[in-house]
JSON list of C-alpha atoms in Angstrom, two decimals:
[
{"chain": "A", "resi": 134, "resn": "UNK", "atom": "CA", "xyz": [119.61, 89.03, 107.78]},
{"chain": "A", "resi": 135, "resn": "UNK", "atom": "CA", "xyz": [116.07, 90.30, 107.74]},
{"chain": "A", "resi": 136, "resn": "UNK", "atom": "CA", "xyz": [113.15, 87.55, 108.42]},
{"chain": "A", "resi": 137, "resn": "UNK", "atom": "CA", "xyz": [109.91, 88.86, 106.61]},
{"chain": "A", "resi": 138, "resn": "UNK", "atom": "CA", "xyz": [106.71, 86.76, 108.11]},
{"chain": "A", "resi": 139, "resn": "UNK", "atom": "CA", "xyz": [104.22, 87.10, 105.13]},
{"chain": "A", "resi": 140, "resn": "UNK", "atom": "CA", "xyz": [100.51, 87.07, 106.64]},
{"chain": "A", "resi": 141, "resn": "UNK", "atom": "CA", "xyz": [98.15, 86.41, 103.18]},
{"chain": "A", "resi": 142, "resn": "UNK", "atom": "CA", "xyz": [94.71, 87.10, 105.07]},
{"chain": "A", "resi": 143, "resn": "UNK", "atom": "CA", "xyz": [93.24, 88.56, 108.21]},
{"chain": "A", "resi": 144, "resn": "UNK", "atom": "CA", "xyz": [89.88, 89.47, 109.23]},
{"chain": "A", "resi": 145, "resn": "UNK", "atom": "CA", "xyz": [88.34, 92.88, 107.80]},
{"chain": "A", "resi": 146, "resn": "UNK", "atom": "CA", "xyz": [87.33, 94.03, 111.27]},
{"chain": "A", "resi": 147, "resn": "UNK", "atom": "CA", "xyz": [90.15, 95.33, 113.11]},
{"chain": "A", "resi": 148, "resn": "UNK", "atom": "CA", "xyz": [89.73, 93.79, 116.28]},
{"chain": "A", "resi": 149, "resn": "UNK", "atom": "CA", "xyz": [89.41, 90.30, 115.01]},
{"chain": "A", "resi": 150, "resn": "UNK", "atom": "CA", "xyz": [92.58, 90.54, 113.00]},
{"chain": "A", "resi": 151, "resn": "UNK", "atom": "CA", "xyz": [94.20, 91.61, 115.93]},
{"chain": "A", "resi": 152, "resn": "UNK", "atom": "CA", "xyz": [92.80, 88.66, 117.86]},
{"chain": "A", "resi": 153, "resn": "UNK", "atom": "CA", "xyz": [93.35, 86.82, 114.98]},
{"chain": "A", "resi": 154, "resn": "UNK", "atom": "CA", "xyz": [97.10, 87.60, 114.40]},
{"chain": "A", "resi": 155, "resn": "UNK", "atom": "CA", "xyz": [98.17, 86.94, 118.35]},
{"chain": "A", "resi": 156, "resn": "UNK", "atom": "CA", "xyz": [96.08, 83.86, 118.12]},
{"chain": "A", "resi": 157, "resn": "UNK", "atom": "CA", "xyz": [97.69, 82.61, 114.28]},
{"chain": "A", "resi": 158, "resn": "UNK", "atom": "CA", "xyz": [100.99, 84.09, 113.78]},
{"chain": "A", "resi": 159, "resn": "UNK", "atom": "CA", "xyz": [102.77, 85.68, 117.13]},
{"chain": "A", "resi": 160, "resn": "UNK", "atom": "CA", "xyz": [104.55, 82.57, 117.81]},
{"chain": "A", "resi": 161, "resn": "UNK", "atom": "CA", "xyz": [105.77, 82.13, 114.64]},
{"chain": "A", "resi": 162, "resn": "UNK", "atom": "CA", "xyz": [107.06, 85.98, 114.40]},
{"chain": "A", "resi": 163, "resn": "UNK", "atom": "CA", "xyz": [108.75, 85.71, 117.98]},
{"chain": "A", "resi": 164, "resn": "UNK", "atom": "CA", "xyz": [110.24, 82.56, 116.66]},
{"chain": "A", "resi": 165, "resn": "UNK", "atom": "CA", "xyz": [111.92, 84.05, 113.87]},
{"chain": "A", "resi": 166, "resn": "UNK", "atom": "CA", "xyz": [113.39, 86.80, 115.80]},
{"chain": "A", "resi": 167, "resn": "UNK", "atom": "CA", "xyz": [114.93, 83.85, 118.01]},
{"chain": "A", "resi": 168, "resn": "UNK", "atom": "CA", "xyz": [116.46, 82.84, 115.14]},
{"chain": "A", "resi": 169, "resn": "UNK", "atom": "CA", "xyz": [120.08, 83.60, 115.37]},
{"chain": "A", "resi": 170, "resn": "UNK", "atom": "CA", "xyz": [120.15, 84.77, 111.95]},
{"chain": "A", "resi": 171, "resn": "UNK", "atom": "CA", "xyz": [117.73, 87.21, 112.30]},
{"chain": "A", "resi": 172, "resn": "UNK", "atom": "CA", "xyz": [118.92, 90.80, 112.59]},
{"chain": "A", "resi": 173, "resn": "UNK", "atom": "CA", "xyz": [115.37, 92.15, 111.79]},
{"chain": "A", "resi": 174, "resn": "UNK", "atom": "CA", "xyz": [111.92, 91.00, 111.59]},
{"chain": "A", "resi": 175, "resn": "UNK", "atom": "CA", "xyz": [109.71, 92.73, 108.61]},
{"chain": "A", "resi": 176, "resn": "UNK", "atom": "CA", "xyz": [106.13, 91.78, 109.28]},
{"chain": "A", "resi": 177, "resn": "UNK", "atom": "CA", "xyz": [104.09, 92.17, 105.92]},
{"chain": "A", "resi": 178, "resn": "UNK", "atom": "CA", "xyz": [100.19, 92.11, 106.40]},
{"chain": "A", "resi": 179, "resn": "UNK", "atom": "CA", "xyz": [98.00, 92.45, 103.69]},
{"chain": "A", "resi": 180, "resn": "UNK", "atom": "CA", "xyz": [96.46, 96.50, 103.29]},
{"chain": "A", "resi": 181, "resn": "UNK", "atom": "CA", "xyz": [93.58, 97.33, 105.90]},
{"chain": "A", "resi": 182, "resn": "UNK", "atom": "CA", "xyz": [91.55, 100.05, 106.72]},
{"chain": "A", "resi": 183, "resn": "UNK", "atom": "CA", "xyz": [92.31, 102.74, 109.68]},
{"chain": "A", "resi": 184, "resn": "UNK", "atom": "CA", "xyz": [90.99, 100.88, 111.94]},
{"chain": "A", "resi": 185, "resn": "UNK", "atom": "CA", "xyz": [93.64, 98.27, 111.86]},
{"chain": "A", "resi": 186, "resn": "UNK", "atom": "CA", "xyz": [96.56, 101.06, 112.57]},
{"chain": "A", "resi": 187, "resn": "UNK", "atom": "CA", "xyz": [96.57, 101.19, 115.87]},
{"chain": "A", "resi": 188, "resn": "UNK", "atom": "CA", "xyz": [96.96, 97.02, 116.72]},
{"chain": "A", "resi": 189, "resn": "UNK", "atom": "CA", "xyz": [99.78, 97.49, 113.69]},
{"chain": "A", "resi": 190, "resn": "UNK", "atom": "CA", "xyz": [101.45, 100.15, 115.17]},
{"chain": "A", "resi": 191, "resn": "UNK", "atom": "CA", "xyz": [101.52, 98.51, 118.76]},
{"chain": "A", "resi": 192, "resn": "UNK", "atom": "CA", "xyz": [102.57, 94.95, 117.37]},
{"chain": "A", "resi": 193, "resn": "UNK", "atom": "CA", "xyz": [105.51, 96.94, 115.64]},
{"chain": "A", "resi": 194, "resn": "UNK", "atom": "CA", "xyz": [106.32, 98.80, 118.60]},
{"chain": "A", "resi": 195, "resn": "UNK", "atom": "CA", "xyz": [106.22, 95.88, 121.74]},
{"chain": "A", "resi": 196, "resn": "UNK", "atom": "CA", "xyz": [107.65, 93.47, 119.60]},
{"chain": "A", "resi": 197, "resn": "UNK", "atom": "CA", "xyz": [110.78, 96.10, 118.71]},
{"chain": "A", "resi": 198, "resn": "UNK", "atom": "CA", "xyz": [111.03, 96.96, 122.18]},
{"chain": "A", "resi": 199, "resn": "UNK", "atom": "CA", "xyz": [110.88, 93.43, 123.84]},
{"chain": "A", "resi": 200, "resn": "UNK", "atom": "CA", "xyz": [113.37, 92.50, 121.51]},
{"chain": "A", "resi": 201, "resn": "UNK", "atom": "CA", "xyz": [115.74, 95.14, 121.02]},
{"chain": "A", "resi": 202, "resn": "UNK", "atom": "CA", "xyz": [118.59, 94.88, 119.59]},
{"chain": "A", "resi": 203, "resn": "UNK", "atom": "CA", "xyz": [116.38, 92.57, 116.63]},
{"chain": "A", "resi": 204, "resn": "UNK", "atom": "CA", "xyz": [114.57, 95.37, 114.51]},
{"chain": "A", "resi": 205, "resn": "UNK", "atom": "CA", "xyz": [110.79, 94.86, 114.02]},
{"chain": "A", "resi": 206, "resn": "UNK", "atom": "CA", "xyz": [108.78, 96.57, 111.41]},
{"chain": "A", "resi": 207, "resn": "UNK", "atom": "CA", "xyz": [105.07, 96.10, 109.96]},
{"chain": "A", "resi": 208, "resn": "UNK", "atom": "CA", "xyz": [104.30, 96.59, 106.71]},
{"chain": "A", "resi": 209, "resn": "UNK", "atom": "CA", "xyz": [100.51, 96.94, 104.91]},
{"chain": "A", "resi": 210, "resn": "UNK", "atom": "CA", "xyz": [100.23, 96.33, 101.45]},
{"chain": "A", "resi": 211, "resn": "UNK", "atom": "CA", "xyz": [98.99, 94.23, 99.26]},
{"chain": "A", "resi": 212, "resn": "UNK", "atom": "CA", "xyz": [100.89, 95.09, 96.19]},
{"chain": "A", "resi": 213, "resn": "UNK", "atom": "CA", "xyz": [103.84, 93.50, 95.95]},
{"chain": "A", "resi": 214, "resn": "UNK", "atom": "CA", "xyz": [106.29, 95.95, 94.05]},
{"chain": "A", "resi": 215, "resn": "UNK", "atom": "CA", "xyz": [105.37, 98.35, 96.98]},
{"chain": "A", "resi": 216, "resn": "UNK", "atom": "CA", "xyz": [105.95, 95.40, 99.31]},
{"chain": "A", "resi": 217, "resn": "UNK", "atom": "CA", "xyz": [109.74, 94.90, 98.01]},
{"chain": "A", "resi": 218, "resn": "UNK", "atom": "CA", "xyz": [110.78, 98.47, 97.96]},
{"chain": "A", "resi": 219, "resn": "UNK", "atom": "CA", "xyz": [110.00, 99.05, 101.37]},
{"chain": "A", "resi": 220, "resn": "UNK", "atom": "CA", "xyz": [111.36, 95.54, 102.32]},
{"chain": "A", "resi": 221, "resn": "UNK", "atom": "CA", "xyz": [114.45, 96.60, 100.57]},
{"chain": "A", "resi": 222, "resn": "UNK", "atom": "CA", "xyz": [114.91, 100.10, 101.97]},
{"chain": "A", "resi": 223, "resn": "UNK", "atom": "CA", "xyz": [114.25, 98.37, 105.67]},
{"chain": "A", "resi": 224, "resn": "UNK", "atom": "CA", "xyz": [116.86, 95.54, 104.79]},
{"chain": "A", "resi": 225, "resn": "UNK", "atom": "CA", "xyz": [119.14, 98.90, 104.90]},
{"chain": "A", "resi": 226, "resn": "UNK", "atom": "CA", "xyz": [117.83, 100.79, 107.67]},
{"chain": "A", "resi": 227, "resn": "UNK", "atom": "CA", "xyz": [119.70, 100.24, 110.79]},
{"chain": "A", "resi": 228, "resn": "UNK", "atom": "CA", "xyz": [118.22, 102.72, 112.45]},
{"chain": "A", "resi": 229, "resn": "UNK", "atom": "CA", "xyz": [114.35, 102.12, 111.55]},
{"chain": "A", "resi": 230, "resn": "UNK", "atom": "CA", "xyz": [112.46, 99.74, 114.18]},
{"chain": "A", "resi": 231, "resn": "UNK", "atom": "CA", "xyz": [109.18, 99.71, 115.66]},
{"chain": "A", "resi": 232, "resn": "UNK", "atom": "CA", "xyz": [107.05, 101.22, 112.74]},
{"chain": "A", "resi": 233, "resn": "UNK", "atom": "CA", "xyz": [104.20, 100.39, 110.97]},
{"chain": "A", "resi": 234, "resn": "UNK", "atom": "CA", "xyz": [104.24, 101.60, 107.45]},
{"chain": "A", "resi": 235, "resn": "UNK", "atom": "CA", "xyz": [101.36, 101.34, 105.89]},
{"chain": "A", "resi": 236, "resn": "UNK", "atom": "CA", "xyz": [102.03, 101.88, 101.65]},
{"chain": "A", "resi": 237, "resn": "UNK", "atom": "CA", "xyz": [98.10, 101.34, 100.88]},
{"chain": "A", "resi": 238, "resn": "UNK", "atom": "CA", "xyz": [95.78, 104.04, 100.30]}
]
């Protein structure tokens, strides 16, 4: 099964969502990958500009590799048809862990 953690808001700055983020909602992702149900963890965050990538991309890639064999992906997007595609396509993705994919402009 594949957990999705759905964050509504962050900060705009970059560095105070990431603070933000380890500070609101890390617990609660580790906890779902805990979950012995969960096979992956898709981590949706709402769309951000550039300077948000690089937090994303390392949240996607420690959590992935601290919990390997659980897959852990990021997502940025605030529109949620976007949202569900790539939710779906990860759902069957075996092979696709530690990524940020950001579907916003």
């Amino acid at each position: 099964m594949q957990a999705v953690l759905t964050i509504q808001t962050l900060p705009q700055s970059g560095i105070l969502a990431s603070t933000a983020f380890a500070k609101e909602h890390l617990n609660k992702a580790v906890a779902l990958i805990g979950d012995d149900t969960t096979q992956a963890l898709a981590i949706v965050l709402p769309a951000a500009g550039p300077d948000h990538d690089d937090w994303r991309r390392t949240l996607a890639r420690d959590l992935a590799r601290a919990h390997t064999p659980i897959r852990v992906n990021v997502v940025g997007d605030n529109d949620k048809a976007n949202t569900d595609t790539v939710l779906a396509y990860l759902r069957n993705a075996p092979g696709v862990t530690g990524q940020y994919l950001a579907t916003h402009e």
